[in-house]
CSV table of C-alpha atoms in Angstrom, one decimal:
chain,number,residue,atom,x,y,z
A,281,MET,CA,100.2,104.4,119.3
A,282,ARG,CA,102.4,102.0,117.4
A,283,SER,CA,101.4,103.6,114.1
A,284,THR,CA,102.7,106.9,115.5
A,285,LEU,CA,106.0,105.3,116.4
A,286,PHE,CA,106.4,103.7,112.9
A,287,ALA,CA,105.5,107.0,111.3
A,288,PHE,CA,108.3,108.7,113.3
A,289,ILE,CA,110.8,106.0,112.3
A,290,ALA,CA,109.8,106.3,108.6
A,291,GLY,CA,110.2,110.1,108.8
A,292,LEU,CA,113.6,109.6,110.5
A,293,VAL,CA,114.9,107.1,107.9
A,294,PHE,CA,113.5,109.3,105.1
A,295,GLY,CA,115.3,112.4,106.5
A,296,LEU,CA,118.5,110.5,107.0
A,297,GLY,CA,118.2,109.3,103.4
A,298,LEU,CA,117.8,112.9,102.2
A,299,LEU,CA,121.0,113.9,104.2
A,300,VAL,CA,123.1,110.9,103.0
A,301,SER,CA,122.2,111.6,99.4
A,302,GLY,CA,122.7,115.3,99.5
A,303,MET,CA,119.1,116.0,98.6
A,304,ALA,CA,118.8,118.1,101.7
A,305,ASN,CA,121.4,120.5,100.4
A,306,PRO,CA,119.8,123.1,98.1
A,307,ALA,CA,123.2,124.0,96.6
A,308,LYS,CA,123.5,120.4,95.4
A,309,VAL,CA,119.9,120.3,94.2
A,310,LEU,CA,120.5,123.4,92.1
A,311,GLY,CA,123.6,121.8,90.7
A,312,PHE,CA,121.4,118.9,89.6
A,313,LEU,CA,118.9,121.3,88.0
A,314,ASP,CA,121.6,123.3,86.3
A,315,LEU,CA,121.9,121.5,83.0
A,316,ALA,CA,123.7,124.4,81.3
A,317,GLY,CA,126.2,124.8,84.1
A,318,ALA,CA,128.5,122.2,85.9
A,319,TRP,CA,125.7,119.6,85.8
A,320,ASP,CA,125.8,117.2,88.8
A,321,PRO,CA,123.7,114.2,87.8
A,322,SER,CA,124.1,112.3,91.1
A,323,LEU,CA,120.6,113.2,92.4
A,324,ALA,CA,119.0,111.3,89.4
A,325,LEU,CA,120.8,108.2,90.8
A,326,VAL,CA,119.3,109.0,94.2
A,327,MET,CA,115.8,109.0,92.8
A,328,ALA,CA,116.5,105.9,90.7
A,329,GLY,CA,117.8,104.2,93.8
A,330,ALA,CA,114.8,105.1,95.9
A,331,ILE,CA,112.4,103.9,93.1
A,332,GLY,CA,114.5,100.8,92.7
A,333,VAL,CA,113.8,100.0,96.4
A,334,ALA,CA,110.2,101.2,96.6
A,335,TRP,CA,109.0,99.6,93.4
A,336,PRO,CA,109.4,95.9,94.4
A,337,GLY,CA,108.3,96.8,97.9
A,338,PHE,CA,105.1,98.4,96.7
A,339,LEU,CA,104.5,95.5,94.3
A,340,LEU,CA,104.5,93.1,97.2
A,341,LEU,CA,102.4,95.4,99.4
A,342,ARG,CA,99.8,95.8,96.6
A,343,ARG,CA,98.5,92.3,97.5
A,344,GLN,CA,98.1,93.1,101.2
A,345,PRO,CA,94.5,93.9,102.1
A,346,ARG,CA,95.6,95.7,105.3
A,347,SER,CA,98.8,97.1,106.7
A,348,ARG,CA,100.9,95.2,109.2
A,349,LEU,CA,99.3,97.2,112.0
A,350,GLY,CA,95.9,96.4,110.6
A,351,LEU,CA,95.3,99.8,109.1
A,352,PRO,CA,93.7,100.3,105.7
A,353,MET,CA,96.0,100.6,102.7
A,354,ARG,CA,95.4,104.0,101.3
A,355,TRP,CA,96.7,103.8,97.8
A,356,PRO,CA,96.1,106.9,95.7
A,357,THR,CA,93.1,106.4,93.5
A,358,ALA,CA,93.2,109.4,91.1
A,359,GLY,CA,94.3,108.3,87.7
A,360,HIS,CA,93.5,111.1,85.3
A,361,ILE,CA,96.0,113.7,84.2
A,362,ASP,CA,94.2,117.0,84.5
A,363,ARG,CA,94.9,120.7,84.5
A,364,PRO,CA,95.3,121.2,88.3
A,365,LEU,CA,97.9,118.4,88.4
A,366,LEU,CA,100.0,120.0,85.6
A,367,THR,CA,99.5,123.6,86.8
A,368,GLY,CA,100.5,122.5,90.3
A,369,ALA,CA,103.6,120.7,89.1
A,370,LEU,CA,104.5,123.7,87.0
A,371,LEU,CA,104.3,126.1,90.0
A,372,PHE,CA,106.1,123.6,92.2
A,373,GLY,CA,108.9,123.1,89.7
A,374,ALA,CA,109.4,126.9,89.5
A,375,GLY,CA,109.7,127.2,93.3
A,376,TRP,CA,112.0,124.2,93.4
A,377,GLY,CA,114.3,125.7,90.8
A,378,LEU,CA,114.3,129.1,92.5
A,379,ALA,CA,115.5,127.9,95.9
A,380,GLY,CA,116.6,124.3,95.5
A,381,PHE,CA,114.2,123.3,98.2
A,382,CYS,CA,111.3,120.9,97.9
A,383,PRO,CA,109.1,120.0,101.0
A,384,GLY,CA,111.1,117.1,102.5
A,385,PRO,CA,114.5,118.7,102.3
A,386,GLY,CA,113.0,122.0,103.5
A,387,VAL,CA,111.8,120.4,106.7
A,388,VAL,CA,115.1,118.5,107.2
A,389,ALA,CA,117.1,121.7,106.8
A,390,LEU,CA,114.8,123.3,109.3
A,391,GLY,CA,115.7,120.6,111.7
A,392,ALA,CA,119.3,121.4,111.1
A,393,GLY,CA,118.6,124.9,112.2
A,394,GLN,CA,119.1,126.6,108.8
A,395,PRO,CA,117.6,130.2,109.0
A,396,GLY,CA,116.9,130.0,105.2
A,397,ALA,CA,114.9,126.8,105.7
A,398,LEU,CA,112.8,128.6,108.3
A,399,VAL,CA,111.9,131.3,105.8
A,400,PHE,CA,111.2,128.7,103.1
A,401,VAL,CA,109.1,126.3,105.3
A,402,SER,CA,107.0,129.2,106.7
A,403,ALA,CA,106.3,130.5,103.2
A,404,MET,CA,105.5,126.9,102.1
A,405,LEU,CA,103.0,126.5,104.9
A,406,ALA,CA,101.5,129.8,104.0
A,407,GLY,CA,101.3,128.7,100.3
A,408,MET,CA,99.5,125.5,101.5
A,409,ALA,CA,97.0,127.5,103.6
A,410,LEU,CA,96.5,129.8,100.6
A,411,PHE,CA,95.7,126.8,98.5
A,412,ARG,CA,93.0,125.8,101.0
A,413,LEU,CA,91.4,129.2,100.8
A,414,PHE,CA,91.5,129.0,97.0
A,415,ASP,CA,90.2,125.5,97.0
A,416,ASP,CA,87.3,126.4,99.4
A,417,THR,CA,86.2,129.3,97.3
A,418,ARG,CA,86.5,127.2,94.1
A,419,ARG,CA,84.2,124.5,95.6
A,420,LEU,CA,81.7,127.1,96.7
A,421,ARG,CA,81.3,128.5,93.2
B,143,MET,CA,116.9,104.7,102.6
B,144,ILE,CA,114.3,107.0,101.0
B,145,GLY,CA,112.8,104.0,99.2
B,146,LEU,CA,112.9,101.9,102.4
B,147,ALA,CA,111.2,104.7,104.4
B,148,ALA,CA,108.4,104.8,101.8
B,149,VAL,CA,107.9,101.0,101.9
B,150,LEU,CA,108.0,101.1,105.7
B,151,LEU,CA,105.3,103.7,105.9
B,152,MET,CA,103.1,101.8,103.5
B,153,ALA,CA,103.7,98.5,105.1
B,154,MET,CA,103.0,99.7,108.7
B,155,ASN,CA,100.6,102.6,108.3
B,156,GLY,CA,99.1,102.0,104.9
B,157,ARG,CA,100.2,105.5,103.8
B,158,ILE,CA,102.0,107.0,100.9
B,159,ALA,CA,105.2,108.9,102.0
B,160,GLY,CA,104.4,112.2,100.2
B,161,ILE,CA,105.8,115.0,102.3
B,162,SER,CA,103.6,117.8,100.8
B,163,GLY,CA,100.5,115.6,101.4
B,164,ILE,CA,101.5,114.7,104.9
B,165,LEU,CA,102.2,118.4,105.8
B,166,GLY,CA,99.1,119.7,104.0
B,167,GLY,CA,96.9,117.2,105.8
B,168,LEU,CA,98.4,118.4,109.1
B,169,LEU,CA,97.0,121.9,108.4
B,170,GLN,CA,93.4,120.5,108.5
B,171,LEU,CA,93.6,118.9,112.0
B,172,ARG,CA,91.2,116.1,111.1
B,173,ARG,CA,90.6,113.5,113.9
B,174,GLY,CA,92.9,110.4,113.6
B,175,GLU,CA,95.0,112.2,111.0
B,176,VAL,CA,97.2,114.3,113.2
B,177,ALA,CA,99.4,111.9,115.3
B,178,TRP,CA,101.0,109.9,112.5
B,179,ARG,CA,101.5,113.0,110.3
B,180,ALA,CA,103.1,115.0,113.1
B,181,ALA,CA,105.3,111.9,114.0
B,182,PHE,CA,106.5,111.6,110.4
B,183,ILE,CA,107.4,115.3,110.3
B,184,ALA,CA,109.1,115.0,113.8
B,185,GLY,CA,111.2,112.1,112.3
B,186,LEU,CA,112.2,114.4,109.4
B,187,LEU,CA,113.2,117.2,111.9
B,188,ALA,CA,115.0,114.7,114.1
B,189,ALA,CA,117.1,113.3,111.3
B,190,PRO,CA,119.6,116.2,111.1
B,191,VAL,CA,119.8,116.3,114.9
B,192,LEU,CA,120.8,112.6,115.0
B,193,TRP,CA,123.2,113.3,112.1
B,194,LEU,CA,124.8,116.2,114.0
B,195,LEU,CA,125.4,113.9,117.0
B,196,VAL,CA,127.0,111.1,114.9
B,197,ALA,CA,128.7,112.8,112.0
B,198,GLY,CA,128.8,116.5,112.8
B,199,PRO,CA,127.0,119.4,111.1
B,200,PRO,CA,125.2,118.3,107.9
B,201,HIS,CA,126.4,120.0,104.7
B,202,ILE,CA,123.5,122.4,103.8
B,203,VAL,CA,124.2,125.5,101.8
B,204,VAL,CA,121.3,127.9,101.0
B,205,GLU,CA,122.2,130.2,98.1
B,206,ALA,CA,118.9,131.9,97.6
B,207,SER,CA,118.0,135.3,99.0
B,208,ASN,CA,115.2,135.6,101.6
B,209,ALA,CA,113.0,137.2,99.0
B,210,ALA,CA,113.6,134.2,96.6
B,211,LEU,CA,113.0,131.8,99.5
B,212,VAL,CA,109.6,133.4,100.3
B,213,LEU,CA,108.5,133.3,96.7
B,214,ALA,CA,109.8,129.7,96.3
B,215,GLY,CA,108.0,128.6,99.5
B,216,LEU,CA,104.7,130.1,98.3
B,217,LEU,CA,105.0,128.4,94.9
B,218,VAL,CA,106.0,125.1,96.4
B,219,GLY,CA,103.3,125.1,99.0
B,220,PHE,CA,100.5,126.1,96.7
B,221,GLY,CA,101.8,124.1,93.7
B,222,THR,CA,102.2,120.8,95.6
B,223,ARG,CA,98.7,121.0,97.0
B,224,LEU,CA,97.2,121.9,93.7
B,225,GLY,CA,99.2,119.2,91.9
B,226,SER,CA,98.7,116.7,94.8
B,227,GLY,CA,102.3,115.9,95.3
B,228,CYS,CA,106.0,116.8,95.2
B,229,THR,CA,109.3,115.0,94.6
B,230,SER,CA,108.5,112.3,97.2
B,231,GLY,CA,104.8,111.7,96.5
B,232,HIS,CA,104.9,111.9,92.7
B,233,GLY,CA,108.6,111.4,92.1
B,234,VAL,CA,109.4,108.5,94.3
B,235,CYS,CA,106.2,106.9,95.4
B,236,GLY,CA,104.2,107.6,92.3
B,237,LEU,CA,106.8,106.5,89.8
B,238,SER,CA,107.3,103.3,92.0
B,239,ARG,CA,103.6,102.6,91.6
B,240,LEU,CA,104.0,103.2,87.8
B,241,SER,CA,101.3,105.9,88.0
B,242,PRO,CA,100.9,107.8,84.7
B,243,ARG,CA,99.6,110.8,86.6
B,244,SER,CA,102.8,110.9,88.7
B,245,LEU,CA,104.9,110.4,85.6
B,246,ALA,CA,103.3,113.5,84.0
B,247,ALA,CA,103.6,115.6,87.2
B,248,THR,CA,107.3,114.6,87.6
B,249,ALA,CA,108.1,115.4,84.0
B,250,VAL,CA,106.5,118.8,84.4
B,251,PHE,CA,108.1,119.8,87.7
B,252,MET,CA,111.5,118.5,86.5
B,253,ALA,CA,111.3,120.4,83.3
B,254,THR,CA,110.1,123.6,85.1
B,255,GLY,CA,112.9,123.2,87.6
B,256,PHE,CA,115.5,122.9,84.8
B,257,ILE,CA,114.1,125.9,83.0
B,258,THR,CA,113.9,128.0,86.2
B,259,VAL,CA,117.5,127.4,87.1
B,260,PHE,CA,118.5,128.1,83.5
B,261,VAL,CA,116.7,131.5,83.6
B,262,VAL,CA,117.9,132.5,87.0
B,263,ARG,CA,121.5,131.4,86.7
B,264,HIS,CA,122.3,132.0,83.0
B,265,LEU,CA,119.9,134.6,81.8
B,266,LEU,CA,119.6,136.7,84.9
B,267,GLY,CA,123.0,135.9,86.4
B,268,GLY,CA,122.1,134.5,89.8
B,269,ALA,CA,119.2,135.2,92.3
């Protein structure tokens, strides 16, 4: 129960962070990705800021055997750089550059009632479902 | 605030704040995995509502056409699951953990994002 509450708070703070920083605005994201146009580098600082906060935080948490609520610490374990990772990142980058939306900002813009975000998030969920189909058939082979 | 949220979720729930992973896992409806994921997404959805109440409508401008949004959504949905992460999971959390895998993914999606915008805006003249 408390884990649900803290997940909600984390989502809320994350969403507010995306709004404060302008990450939730696709027009600003595209401005950042447009190196050849009127380049707006401010989002690089947003990312650097987020990493600057999370890095020491994660470093301290690394030593914890369990979370504050007694849950297991699920650190990602995959370490190798393989083709699915790079192909996935390639497809994601193309989609990101096309609309200026990545998953978090898409959901936040949906919460703001943006019709465009509804189109994007629906298609994104469809893309995720499509991946599951693809992944299932790949495993069966 | 983004970094703080990521640390909070790890400290309390022992989970990485990767939005695509949280959403993708929600599609599988596994026992014990639904509540916290749904709550995190609900928090994301609630953020602009809170923002609206305090500061007025957030500044969000969508330039892409519906066709471009559909294609982008499909690419982002499929790509983030195949590549196990997006800007939050690989970009923020992964780089903060000094993960070489995330560094590689971030470099690739950043580069592809730059190239896509260049092609769409400067070679094709807008989407």
